[in-house]
Every structure is written in structure tokens, then in C-alpha cells.
Short mmCIF file of C-alpha atoms and ligand atoms in Angstrom, two decimals:
data_model
loop_
_atom_site.label_atom_id
_atom_site.label_comp_id
_atom_site.label_asym_id
_atom_site.label_seq_id
_atom_site.Cartn_x
_atom_site.Cartn_y
_atom_site.Cartn_z
CA MET Z 121 23.79 -30.23 6.21
CA THR Z 122 23.21 -26.66 7.34
CA ARG Z 123 21.36 -26.19 10.59
CA VAL Z 124 18.12 -24.20 10.64
CA SER Z 125 16.99 -22.87 13.97
CA THR Z 126 13.85 -24.07 15.65
CA GLN Z 127 13.02 -20.37 15.82
CA ILE Z 128 12.18 -20.42 12.11
CA PRO Z 129 8.89 -22.25 11.48
CA THR Z 130 9.38 -25.48 9.57
CA LEU Z 131 8.10 -25.64 6.02
CA GLU Z 132 5.30 -27.91 7.27
CA GLN Z 133 4.29 -25.30 9.84
CA LEU Z 134 4.27 -22.62 7.14
CA HIS Z 135 2.17 -24.76 4.85
CA ALA Z 136 -0.29 -25.34 7.67
CA LEU Z 137 -0.98 -21.59 7.45
CA ASN Z 138 -2.33 -22.17 3.90
CA PRO Z 139 0.08 -19.84 2.10
CA VAL Z 140 -1.37 -18.13 -0.95
CA GLN Z 141 0.25 -17.97 -4.39
CA GLN Z 142 2.17 -21.26 -4.00
CA PRO Z 143 2.95 -23.79 -6.73
CA THR Z 144 1.03 -27.06 -6.62
CA TYR Z 145 3.50 -29.90 -7.11
CA ALA Z 146 2.21 -33.31 -8.14
CA ASP Z 147 5.44 -35.05 -7.09
CA THR Z 148 6.16 -34.11 -3.48
CA ASP Z 149 9.00 -36.66 -3.21
CA LEU Z 150 10.78 -34.83 -6.00
CA LEU Z 151 10.15 -31.50 -4.27
CA ASN Z 152 11.67 -32.89 -1.07
CA ARG Z 153 14.72 -34.14 -2.94
CA VAL Z 154 15.24 -30.76 -4.60
CA THR Z 155 14.89 -28.78 -1.38
CA ALA Z 156 17.22 -31.20 0.45
CA GLU Z 157 19.78 -30.58 -2.31
CA LEU Z 158 19.27 -26.80 -2.09
CA ARG Z 159 19.90 -26.89 1.65
CA LYS Z 160 23.37 -28.26 0.92
CA ARG Z 161 24.29 -25.58 -1.58
CA PRO Z 162 26.53 -22.68 -0.55
CA PRO Z 163 24.79 -19.41 0.30
CA LEU Z 164 24.42 -16.89 -2.54
CA VAL Z 165 25.02 -13.93 -0.23
CA PHE Z 166 26.76 -13.61 3.11
CA ALA Z 167 25.13 -12.55 6.33
CA GLY Z 168 27.67 -9.75 6.82
CA GLU Z 169 26.63 -8.21 3.48
CA CYS Z 170 22.98 -8.25 4.59
CA ASP Z 171 24.00 -6.46 7.78
CA GLU Z 172 25.94 -3.89 5.78
CA LEU Z 173 22.85 -3.29 3.63
CA ARG Z 174 20.69 -2.96 6.75
CA GLY Z 175 23.07 -0.22 7.93
CA LYS Z 176 22.70 1.63 4.63
CA LEU Z 177 18.92 1.32 4.76
CA ALA Z 178 19.03 2.77 8.27
CA ASP Z 179 20.65 5.82 6.65
CA VAL Z 180 17.75 5.92 4.19
CA ALA Z 181 15.25 5.75 7.04
CA ALA Z 182 17.09 8.66 8.69
CA GLY Z 183 16.96 10.76 5.48
CA ARG Z 184 20.67 10.40 4.77
CA ALA Z 185 20.54 8.10 1.70
CA PHE Z 186 18.24 7.20 -1.20
CA ILE Z 187 17.28 3.76 -2.59
CA LEU Z 188 17.28 2.87 -6.27
CA GLN Z 189 15.74 -0.60 -6.69
CA GLY Z 190 15.07 -1.96 -10.15
CA GLY Z 191 15.14 -4.70 -12.72
CA ASP Z 192 12.78 -7.01 -14.58
CA CYS Z 193 9.29 -7.80 -13.37
CA ALA Z 194 10.28 -11.43 -13.94
CA GLU Z 195 13.78 -12.60 -14.78
CA THR Z 196 13.81 -15.65 -17.03
CA PHE Z 197 16.36 -18.42 -17.46
CA ASP Z 198 16.61 -17.74 -21.20
CA THR Z 199 17.11 -14.01 -21.14
CA GLY Z 200 19.61 -13.85 -18.28
CA THR Z 201 22.54 -13.47 -20.67
CA ALA Z 202 25.67 -11.43 -20.01
CA ILE Z 203 24.43 -8.75 -22.41
CA ASP Z 204 21.05 -8.53 -20.71
CA ILE Z 205 22.55 -8.33 -17.20
CA ARG Z 206 25.10 -5.77 -18.34
CA GLY Z 207 22.34 -3.65 -19.89
CA LYS Z 208 20.29 -3.60 -16.69
CA LEU Z 209 23.32 -2.84 -14.56
CA ARG Z 210 24.33 -0.06 -16.92
CA VAL Z 211 20.97 1.67 -16.76
CA LEU Z 212 20.80 1.32 -12.97
CA LEU Z 213 24.32 2.74 -12.53
CA SER Z 214 23.48 5.57 -14.94
CA MET Z 215 20.38 6.45 -12.95
CA ALA Z 216 22.31 6.20 -9.69
CA VAL Z 217 24.88 8.79 -10.78
CA VAL Z 218 22.16 11.30 -11.63
CA LEU Z 219 20.34 10.63 -8.35
CA THR Z 220 23.49 10.80 -6.24
CA TYR Z 221 24.38 14.18 -7.69
CA ALA Z 222 20.85 15.48 -7.19
CA ALA Z 223 20.20 14.13 -3.72
CA GLN Z 224 23.76 14.80 -2.52
CA VAL Z 225 23.49 11.63 -0.45
CA PRO Z 226 24.59 8.04 -1.14
CA VAL Z 227 22.30 6.02 -3.41
CA VAL Z 228 21.76 2.44 -2.25
CA LYS Z 229 21.68 0.30 -5.38
CA LEU Z 230 19.42 -2.73 -5.20
CA GLY Z 231 18.76 -5.00 -8.18
CA ARG Z 232 15.45 -6.77 -8.77
CA LEU Z 233 17.99 -9.28 -9.97
CA ALA Z 234 19.61 -12.64 -9.32
CA GLY Z 235 16.50 -14.29 -7.87
CA GLN Z 236 13.39 -12.52 -9.22
CA TYR Z 237 11.97 -15.65 -10.88
CA ALA Z 238 8.56 -16.14 -9.21
CA LYS Z 239 5.35 -14.20 -9.87
CA PRO Z 240 2.09 -13.90 -7.96
CA ARG Z 241 -0.89 -14.02 -10.35
CA SER Z 242 -4.42 -12.69 -10.09
CA ASN Z 243 -5.82 -15.75 -11.90
CA ASP Z 244 -4.73 -19.35 -11.46
CA THR Z 245 -5.45 -20.11 -15.11
CA GLU Z 246 -5.03 -18.53 -18.52
CA THR Z 247 -7.42 -19.10 -21.42
CA ARG Z 248 -6.43 -18.82 -25.08
CA GLY Z 249 -8.67 -19.83 -27.94
CA GLY Z 250 -10.85 -21.86 -25.60
CA VAL Z 251 -7.87 -23.73 -24.09
CA VAL Z 252 -7.46 -23.34 -20.31
CA LEU Z 253 -4.02 -23.92 -18.77
CA PRO Z 254 -2.33 -22.99 -15.47
CA ALA Z 255 -1.13 -19.37 -15.44
CA TYR Z 256 2.58 -18.67 -15.88
CA ARG Z 257 4.01 -18.15 -12.36
CA GLY Z 258 7.58 -17.28 -13.29
CA ASP Z 259 10.42 -19.53 -14.41
CA ALA Z 260 10.82 -20.66 -10.79
CA VAL Z 261 7.54 -22.54 -11.15
CA ASN Z 262 6.66 -23.23 -14.81
CA GLY Z 263 7.36 -22.16 -18.40
CA LEU Z 264 5.94 -19.24 -20.38
CA ASP Z 265 5.06 -21.38 -23.44
CA PHE Z 266 1.34 -21.99 -23.62
CA THR Z 267 1.46 -25.81 -23.56
CA GLU Z 268 0.35 -28.27 -20.93
CA GLN Z 269 3.86 -29.61 -20.54
CA SER Z 270 5.43 -26.17 -20.06
CA ARG Z 271 2.79 -24.90 -17.65
CA ARG Z 272 3.16 -27.87 -15.29
CA HIS Z 273 4.66 -26.87 -11.90
CA ASP Z 274 8.09 -28.48 -11.78
CA PRO Z 275 10.18 -28.61 -8.56
CA ASN Z 276 13.40 -29.08 -10.58
CA ARG Z 277 13.06 -25.44 -11.58
CA LEU Z 278 13.96 -24.38 -8.02
CA MET Z 279 17.47 -25.76 -8.57
CA GLU Z 280 17.61 -23.77 -11.81
CA VAL Z 281 16.67 -20.65 -9.85
CA TYR Z 282 19.64 -21.25 -7.59
CA ASN Z 283 22.00 -21.84 -10.52
CA HIS Z 284 20.85 -18.82 -12.53
CA SER Z 285 20.88 -16.59 -9.45
CA ALA Z 286 24.44 -17.68 -8.67
CA ALA Z 287 25.63 -17.02 -12.23
CA THR Z 288 23.90 -13.62 -12.37
CA LEU Z 289 25.26 -12.53 -9.01
CA ASN Z 290 28.73 -13.69 -9.96
CA LEU Z 291 28.71 -11.54 -13.08
CA ILE Z 292 27.31 -8.53 -11.21
CA ARG Z 293 30.01 -8.83 -8.56
CA ALA Z 294 32.63 -8.92 -11.31
CA PHE Z 295 31.15 -5.91 -13.09
CA VAL Z 296 30.82 -3.67 -10.04
CA THR Z 297 34.35 -4.28 -8.81
CA GLY Z 298 36.14 -4.87 -12.11
CA GLY Z 299 36.06 -1.39 -13.66
CA PHE Z 300 32.67 -1.50 -15.45
CA ALA Z 301 31.15 0.78 -12.80
CA ASP Z 302 33.83 3.47 -13.18
CA LEU Z 303 32.07 6.74 -12.43
CA ARG Z 304 33.64 8.57 -15.36
CA ALA Z 305 32.53 5.89 -17.82
CA VAL Z 306 29.00 5.86 -16.39
CA HIS Z 307 28.84 9.63 -16.67
CA SER Z 308 29.90 9.49 -20.31
CA TRP Z 309 27.03 7.06 -21.04
CA ASN Z 310 24.68 9.59 -19.46
CA GLN Z 311 26.08 12.37 -21.63
CA ASP Z 312 25.39 10.22 -24.69
CA PHE Z 313 21.81 9.76 -23.50
CA VAL Z 314 21.36 13.47 -22.91
CA ARG Z 315 22.82 14.31 -26.35
CA ASN Z 316 20.85 11.74 -28.31
CA SER Z 317 17.51 11.45 -26.60
CA GLY Z 318 15.79 14.70 -27.45
CA VAL Z 319 15.78 15.83 -23.82
CA GLU Z 320 19.11 17.66 -23.98
CA VAL Z 321 17.79 21.12 -23.26
CA ARG Z 322 16.17 20.06 -20.05
CA TYR Z 323 19.04 17.95 -18.74
CA GLU Z 324 22.13 19.47 -20.32
CA SER Z 325 22.92 21.73 -17.41
CA MET Z 326 22.71 18.93 -14.85
CA ALA Z 327 24.96 16.72 -17.00
CA ASP Z 328 27.42 19.61 -17.31
CA GLU Z 329 27.39 20.20 -13.57
CA ILE Z 330 28.17 16.52 -12.89
CA GLU Z 331 31.00 16.75 -15.43
CA ARG Z 332 32.48 19.76 -13.65
CA ALA Z 333 32.11 18.13 -10.22
CA LEU Z 334 33.96 15.06 -11.46
CA ALA Z 335 36.75 17.13 -12.97
CA PHE Z 336 37.05 19.07 -9.70
CA MET Z 337 37.36 15.88 -7.65
CA VAL Z 338 40.02 14.47 -9.96
CA ALA Z 339 41.93 17.78 -9.81
CA CYS Z 340 41.82 17.65 -6.01
CA GLY Z 341 43.38 14.21 -6.12
CA VAL Z 342 40.33 12.37 -4.74
CA ASP Z 343 41.19 8.67 -4.61
CA LYS Z 344 40.44 7.37 -8.06
CA GLU Z 345 39.83 3.91 -6.63
CA ALA Z 346 36.65 5.25 -5.05
CA PHE Z 347 35.45 6.11 -8.55
CA ARG Z 348 35.98 2.61 -9.83
CA THR Z 349 33.76 0.38 -7.69
CA VAL Z 350 30.23 0.51 -6.30
CA ASP Z 351 28.20 -1.53 -3.82
CA PHE Z 352 25.32 -3.34 -5.41
CA TYR Z 353 22.84 -5.61 -3.62
CA SER Z 354 20.38 -8.25 -4.79
CA SER Z 355 16.68 -8.44 -3.94
CA HIS Z 356 13.54 -10.28 -5.00
CA GLU Z 357 10.02 -11.09 -3.84
CA ALA Z 358 10.19 -13.98 -1.35
CA LEU Z 359 7.25 -15.88 -2.83
CA VAL Z 360 7.88 -19.60 -3.29
CA LEU Z 361 8.30 -20.77 0.28
CA PRO Z 362 10.07 -24.12 -0.33
CA TYR Z 363 12.89 -22.25 -2.09
CA GLU Z 364 13.16 -19.34 0.34
CA HIS Z 365 13.02 -21.71 3.31
CA ALA Z 366 15.68 -24.02 1.86
CA MET Z 367 18.01 -21.04 1.33
CA THR Z 368 17.66 -19.88 4.94
CA ARG Z 369 20.71 -20.64 7.08
CA ILE Z 370 21.91 -19.93 10.59
CA ASP Z 371 24.76 -17.42 10.57
CA SER Z 372 27.62 -18.89 12.58
CA ARG Z 373 28.72 -15.45 13.86
CA THR Z 374 25.41 -14.48 15.38
CA ASP Z 375 23.41 -17.72 15.53
CA THR Z 376 20.52 -16.01 13.74
CA PRO Z 377 18.71 -16.99 10.50
CA TYR Z 378 19.39 -15.24 7.19
CA ASN Z 379 17.75 -15.93 3.86
CA THR Z 380 20.92 -16.37 1.83
CA SER Z 381 19.15 -16.22 -1.56
CA ALA Z 382 19.35 -12.39 -1.62
CA HIS Z 383 20.53 -9.47 0.47
CA MET Z 384 17.01 -8.12 0.80
CA VAL Z 385 13.70 -9.85 0.18
CA TRP Z 386 10.28 -8.30 0.00
CA ILE Z 387 6.72 -9.49 0.56
CA GLY Z 388 4.26 -8.70 -2.22
CA GLU Z 389 0.90 -7.00 -2.09
CA ARG Z 390 -0.89 -10.36 -2.43
CA THR Z 391 0.99 -12.22 0.31
CA ARG Z 392 1.30 -9.60 3.05
CA GLN Z 393 -1.44 -10.95 5.38
CA VAL Z 394 -0.07 -10.43 8.88
CA ASP Z 395 -0.93 -13.98 10.04
CA GLY Z 396 -0.04 -15.47 6.67
CA ALA Z 397 2.90 -17.76 6.02
CA HIS Z 398 5.05 -15.19 4.19
CA VAL Z 399 5.02 -12.68 7.04
CA GLN Z 400 5.37 -15.43 9.65
CA PHE Z 401 8.45 -16.66 7.80
CA ALA Z 402 10.03 -13.27 7.07
CA ARG Z 403 9.71 -11.98 10.62
CA HIS Z 404 12.40 -14.44 11.72
CA LEU Z 405 14.93 -13.43 9.08
CA ARG Z 406 17.75 -11.00 9.87
CA ASN Z 407 17.82 -9.68 6.28
CA PRO Z 408 16.33 -6.27 5.62
CA ILE Z 409 12.68 -6.87 4.67
CA GLY Z 410 10.48 -4.95 2.25
CA VAL Z 411 6.69 -4.97 2.05
CA LYS Z 412 4.58 -3.72 -0.84
CA ILE Z 413 1.64 -1.64 0.30
CA GLY Z 414 -1.30 -0.93 -1.99
CA PRO Z 415 -4.33 1.35 -1.83
CA SER Z 416 -6.52 -1.04 0.18
CA MET Z 417 -4.11 -0.94 3.13
CA THR Z 418 -5.31 0.73 6.35
CA GLY Z 419 -3.24 2.49 9.01
CA ASP Z 420 -4.01 -0.28 11.53
CA GLU Z 421 -2.94 -2.95 9.06
CA VAL Z 422 0.35 -1.31 8.22
CA VAL Z 423 1.14 -0.85 11.91
CA ALA Z 424 0.29 -4.53 12.59
CA LEU Z 425 2.66 -5.51 9.79
CA ALA Z 426 5.39 -3.23 11.09
CA ASP Z 427 4.92 -4.67 14.61
CA ALA Z 428 5.25 -8.22 13.26
CA LEU Z 429 8.26 -7.54 11.06
CA ASP Z 430 10.03 -4.87 13.06
CA PRO Z 431 9.19 -5.44 16.73
CA GLN Z 432 12.47 -3.87 17.91
CA HIS Z 433 11.98 -0.61 15.95
CA GLU Z 434 15.28 -1.24 14.26
CA PRO Z 435 16.23 1.37 11.65
CA GLY Z 436 16.95 -0.25 8.29
CA ARG Z 437 14.98 -3.37 9.11
CA LEU Z 438 11.81 -2.40 7.26
CA THR Z 439 11.25 -0.81 3.86
CA LEU Z 440 7.66 0.05 2.94
CA ILE Z 441 7.18 0.14 -0.81
CA SER Z 442 3.97 1.98 -1.72
CA ARG Z 443 2.26 1.17 -5.05
CA MET Z 444 -0.94 3.13 -4.95
CA GLY Z 445 -1.56 4.24 -8.52
CA ALA Z 446 -1.19 7.81 -9.76
CA GLY Z 447 -4.81 8.66 -8.95
CA LYS Z 448 -4.66 7.41 -5.35
CA VAL Z 449 -1.19 8.08 -3.99
CA ARG Z 450 -1.98 11.58 -2.72
CA THR Z 451 -4.93 10.38 -0.62
CA ALA Z 452 -4.02 6.76 0.20
CA LEU Z 453 -0.40 7.22 1.29
CA PRO Z 454 -0.60 10.01 3.94
CA PRO Z 455 -2.67 8.05 6.53
CA LEU Z 456 -0.21 5.15 6.28
CA VAL Z 457 2.84 7.36 6.69
CA ARG Z 458 1.22 9.09 9.67
CA ALA Z 459 0.25 5.77 11.30
CA VAL Z 460 3.75 4.29 11.00
CA GLU Z 461 5.54 7.48 12.02
CA ALA Z 462 3.27 7.70 15.11
CA THR Z 463 4.74 4.39 16.34
CA GLY Z 464 8.11 6.13 16.58
CA ARG Z 465 9.92 3.65 14.37
CA SER Z 466 12.14 4.64 11.51
CA VAL Z 467 11.37 2.94 8.20
CA ALA Z 468 12.49 3.53 4.63
CA TRP Z 469 9.63 4.81 2.42
CA VAL Z 470 9.97 3.76 -1.20
CA CYS Z 471 7.75 4.50 -4.22
CA ASP Z 472 6.88 1.77 -6.71
CA PRO Z 473 5.17 3.86 -9.40
CA MET Z 474 4.68 0.82 -11.65
CA HIS Z 475 2.21 -1.66 -10.13
CA GLY Z 476 -0.70 0.69 -9.49
CA ASN Z 477 -0.63 1.97 -13.07
CA THR Z 478 -1.00 -1.09 -15.29
CA PHE Z 479 -3.72 -1.21 -17.95
CA GLU Z 480 -4.53 -3.10 -21.12
CA THR Z 481 -4.53 -1.34 -24.50
CA ALA Z 482 -7.17 -1.81 -27.19
CA ASN Z 483 -4.64 -3.95 -29.11
CA GLY Z 484 -4.33 -6.29 -26.13
CA TYR Z 485 -1.01 -5.25 -24.54
CA LYS Z 486 -0.51 -4.89 -20.79
CA THR Z 487 1.22 -1.52 -20.47
CA ARG Z 488 1.89 1.52 -18.30
CA ALA Z 489 1.94 5.16 -19.31
CA PHE Z 490 5.18 6.99 -18.57
CA SER Z 491 3.13 10.07 -17.63
CA GLN Z 492 1.27 8.11 -14.92
CA VAL Z 493 4.50 6.65 -13.59
CA VAL Z 494 5.85 10.20 -13.29
CA ASP Z 495 2.59 11.38 -11.74
CA GLU Z 496 2.69 8.72 -9.00
CA MET Z 497 6.34 9.48 -8.33
CA ASN Z 498 5.54 13.19 -8.01
CA GLY Z 499 2.58 12.38 -5.73
CA PHE Z 500 4.91 10.36 -3.49
CA PHE Z 501 7.31 13.32 -3.25
CA ASP Z 502 4.40 15.71 -2.58
CA VAL Z 503 3.09 13.54 0.28
CA HIS Z 504 6.47 13.29 1.99
CA GLU Z 505 7.11 17.00 1.51
CA GLU Z 506 3.79 17.79 3.14
CA LEU Z 507 4.34 15.41 6.06
CA GLY Z 508 7.98 16.31 6.60
CA THR Z 509 9.14 12.73 6.02
CA TRP Z 510 11.96 11.59 3.73
CA PRO Z 511 11.03 10.15 0.33
CA GLY Z 512 13.50 7.30 0.65
CA GLY Z 513 13.66 5.86 -2.83
CA VAL Z 514 12.11 4.32 -5.92
CA HIS Z 515 11.35 0.76 -7.03
CA MET Z 516 11.20 0.32 -10.80
CA GLU Z 517 10.57 -2.34 -13.41
CA LEU Z 518 13.10 -1.58 -16.13
CA THR Z 519 15.54 -3.03 -18.59
CA GLY Z 520 18.63 -1.80 -20.42
CA ASP Z 521 17.16 -2.68 -23.82
CA ASP Z 522 15.15 -0.52 -26.19
CA VAL Z 523 11.96 -2.47 -25.59
CA THR Z 524 8.50 -1.08 -26.34
CA GLU Z 525 6.44 -2.07 -23.32
CA CYS Z 526 5.41 1.21 -21.64
CA VAL Z 527 3.87 4.06 -23.64
CA GLY Z 528 5.14 7.66 -23.59
CA GLY Z 529 8.43 9.27 -22.63
CA VAL Z 530 9.95 12.27 -24.36
CA ALA Z 531 12.89 10.52 -25.97
CA ASP Z 532 10.90 7.66 -27.48
CA ALA Z 533 7.30 8.94 -27.31
CA LEU Z 534 6.03 5.38 -27.67
CA ALA Z 535 2.42 5.06 -28.82
CA GLU Z 536 0.13 2.07 -28.30
CA ALA Z 537 0.72 1.13 -31.94
CA ASP Z 538 4.49 0.85 -31.21
CA LEU Z 539 4.05 -1.76 -28.47
CA PRO Z 540 4.20 -4.86 -30.76
CA ASN Z 541 7.67 -3.83 -32.08
CA ARG Z 542 9.67 -5.07 -29.09
CA TYR Z 543 7.29 -6.30 -26.42
CA GLU Z 544 9.52 -8.84 -24.67
CA THR Z 545 8.61 -8.97 -21.01
CA ALA Z 546 7.66 -12.30 -19.44
CA CYS Z 547 5.23 -10.53 -17.12
CA ASP Z 548 4.73 -6.79 -16.45
CA PRO Z 549 5.79 -3.98 -18.85
CA ARG Z 550 9.18 -2.39 -18.10
CA LEU Z 551 10.58 1.05 -18.77
CA ASN Z 552 13.22 0.90 -21.50
CA ARG Z 553 16.65 2.49 -21.19
CA ASN Z 554 15.65 5.96 -22.36
CA GLN Z 555 12.47 6.03 -20.30
CA SER Z 556 14.43 4.92 -17.21
CA LEU Z 557 17.07 7.62 -17.60
CA GLU Z 558 14.46 10.24 -18.29
CA LEU Z 559 12.71 9.24 -15.09
CA ALA Z 560 16.00 9.48 -13.19
CA PHE Z 561 16.40 13.09 -14.35
CA LEU Z 562 12.81 13.87 -13.33
CA ILE Z 563 13.39 12.36 -9.86
CA ALA Z 564 16.62 14.35 -9.68
CA GLU Z 565 14.62 17.53 -10.23
CA ARG Z 566 12.44 16.64 -7.24
CA LEU Z 567 15.47 15.83 -5.11
CA THR Z 568 17.08 19.20 -5.86
CA ASP Z 569 13.85 21.22 -5.36
C1 LIG R 621 5.87 -7.08 -8.52
O1 LIG R 621 6.65 -6.38 -7.86
O2 LIG R 621 6.16 -7.59 -9.62
C2 LIG R 621 4.50 -7.29 -8.00
C3 LIG R 621 3.76 -8.32 -8.34
O3 LIG R 621 4.13 -6.28 -7.20
P1 LIG R 621 2.93 -6.16 -6.13
O4 LIG R 621 3.16 -7.24 -5.12
O5 LIG R 621 3.14 -4.79 -5.58
O6 LIG R 621 1.64 -6.30 -6.89
MN1 LIG R 622 5.63 -6.73 -11.76
#
């Protein structure tokens, strides 16, 4: 059995802190059996890879790299097929090429993938037609079907999380090293998008420039191998503590604890209390840590969080992911950036333009407007431009499919009435492939300003 340091609080100690957003399991013996089994399973990622990622995030914090983090709001066991994973990877790699060219710095590619199976919820229950059942908390906890049986919190699902994460990560590793990520192929997908999406006039010249840059590099004899593979890292919200704790191992090289369920984990807006169990757990991990910060956050609070999670002022350790909403980002973000920068530490600032812009349509769909997503992203760039800090990246909910979950976009111009056509998300609405690529070109315009 793998050792876990006494430095990491035990699960019992974490539960004594009354963690929020946790499953309630009727059968604790079963939970203990599942977590004991998980502790014996091989790690999904290696400590050295987490260190490598921390180094790249240090470059982001220093203004020498840009983060692209994205994937489903909630992965599900059913939809994690090869085609689905390939589609998400394809759109992320497509976006990364555009951003790399525009920013002229490396783009750190992070999937909301291979572990994003648990969701915090605003309400513990859901009511339909007078029937009240526990809310869906992600496939890690219960099922999406609205039946008593499916909504029961089942510890066996944590083993499924491990198995699906392992299979997803295995396929991603094969794709990114096995030729799928070839830069020339990715660029040709982007050219198809530009040609067929109705945005060709705006983006044609950038696509042509990338084409010429590629041809130039090939003509110069630049190592073609470097075109063929990319680094790709996994990340998810560290929410369900029994799972995250069971996947935490002591690295034999350094004798320090790593959460081996993902390269990076983040703490959500609802679980970021500085004395709460999630922060008290994450502060001991050597993985790079993200924290979502919303509009209610104060400068003192963000500094207290940074002190807890990054006491050594270590570049690359901490990524602050702001999710303010388009209407608030320009006023709510600057005091937080100023407060953190005044401590002298170097963090990566990332924009999540999704979670502050969710609303419900008259026909009952949870959606986001592409225009508001773009507005928050632009607000984020404006704030950092004004303060002289580096806008370090973006955090998106997206998919490679042509779903109809967010309204707007030039290529698709989705209206509220289109939402029922392909509304497939298990939780929050995602940008579809065209909307994602369009956003990448818009971010590219800001990066080349
Ligand atoms: C999420 O990323 O899906 C999420 C719930 O975000 P937040 O914690 O920012 O609300
Ligand atoms: Mn979400």
C-alpha cells in the first residue's frame, strides 16, 4: 500500500472541517473499501510531469507563455468515447495553433479532461413535476437520470472515475505523441474552419500568415519531429475529497505528496474557503494548484488564499482563474490583481469567461451568450493591459461537436430557438467547435494588439 505522509491531513481530519459540496454516502463501509482499493491503484500521472507543468506555468506567470485550458463542464462515463475525446483534443489543438502564432510564446495545453466528473451544485435537490430528488453531482457521485435509484450517491462510482480517467488519459497520450497532433494537419483543419465558417474575411490573413510561417520553417529544415508531438496536461476540479485523497501519493524522489489523479487540480468558487477542507488539503500538494475567483472575492481574501496555497511565493505554483461575469470583470478584477501583485509573488492570471455569464432562456435552457463570453474575455485583457500585468490564459467549457448549447457566434449564429436541436451537456453549456475556434481568433487579435 502506498504511503501517505502525516503532513497531509487524514480524510477524517478533512471531514472534521465540514467540507461543503460532498456526497452523502449511506454505506460508509463500502466507501472505505473503494478508497482502500483506489489507494492501491497505479498513479494516473507522474510527479515529474507535474513538476514539468509547474515550470511551464512559471513561464506563464512571468509573461513568457499562455494557458489554454478547456473541455466539458462535466465529463460523463457514457460520452467519453474515442470520437468525443478526439473531437475535444482537435478543437483544443486547433485553438492552440492560432494562439501560439498570435502570442508568439508557447501555449500550455491543459484539458478539463480525464477526471472532470464531479460538480458542485447550488441546490442539493432538483424538483420535476412535483418530484424532489437529490441534484445530479456529476458521474463521480450519481447518475443524470431523474430516478431515485440513479440519483443515489454511490461510492462505486469513484472506481469508475479512476477507470475512465485512465482510459481517457491513455488515449490522449497516444494522440499527442502518435502523429494526430502534427502541426501541419492541425493547421489544415483550421483552414477548413476559416473557409467554411463564414468568418473567412476576418481570419483569412492570419491563417495565410501561419501557412507561410510553417512553409518557411520546413524550408529551413526545422526538425519535423518537433511539429509532430505536443505536451498536453490533465486537470479537473478537486471536489470529492475521498477520491482526491485516495489518489494522493508520496513521490519517492522528493518525499512530498502529489495528487496523482491529474497534473493540475483547481479549487472551485464554492469550496475556496481558506480554512475549509479543500484548501487545507490542496496546500500540501506539490501539483500546480488553480483557484476560481468570483466577483464576491475581496483583496484580503485572495491574499489569504495565496498565502495558504503559495507560502513560498513559488512561480507556477498558483493559477488564479477569474470568473466575474462580463458586467463585473472590469471593476471586480483590478483590486484583486493589485492585491496579489503587491505581495510580490508571481501567479498565472487566467480568464474563465463562462461561469459568470450563465442564464436561463424563456424556453428553459441554461445557456451563455457568445457575445458576453467575448466581452468578459476582452474585459480581462483590458484590465491586465491597464495594470501592466500579463493576461496569462483562458479557461473554457467547450466540445468538439456541433452542439447547440451557447447562443450566438458568427459562424453558427445560434438563436434561443436553436438550443433544443443538440443540447447535450450534462451540466453547463459549452461552446461548440465553431464558437471555440472563433473565440481563439478573437483572443489572437488581442494577443497581437
Ligand atoms: C466549473 O468550472 O464547472 C465551475 C463549477 O466553476 P466555478 O467553481 O467557477 O463556479
Ligand atoms: Mn461548469
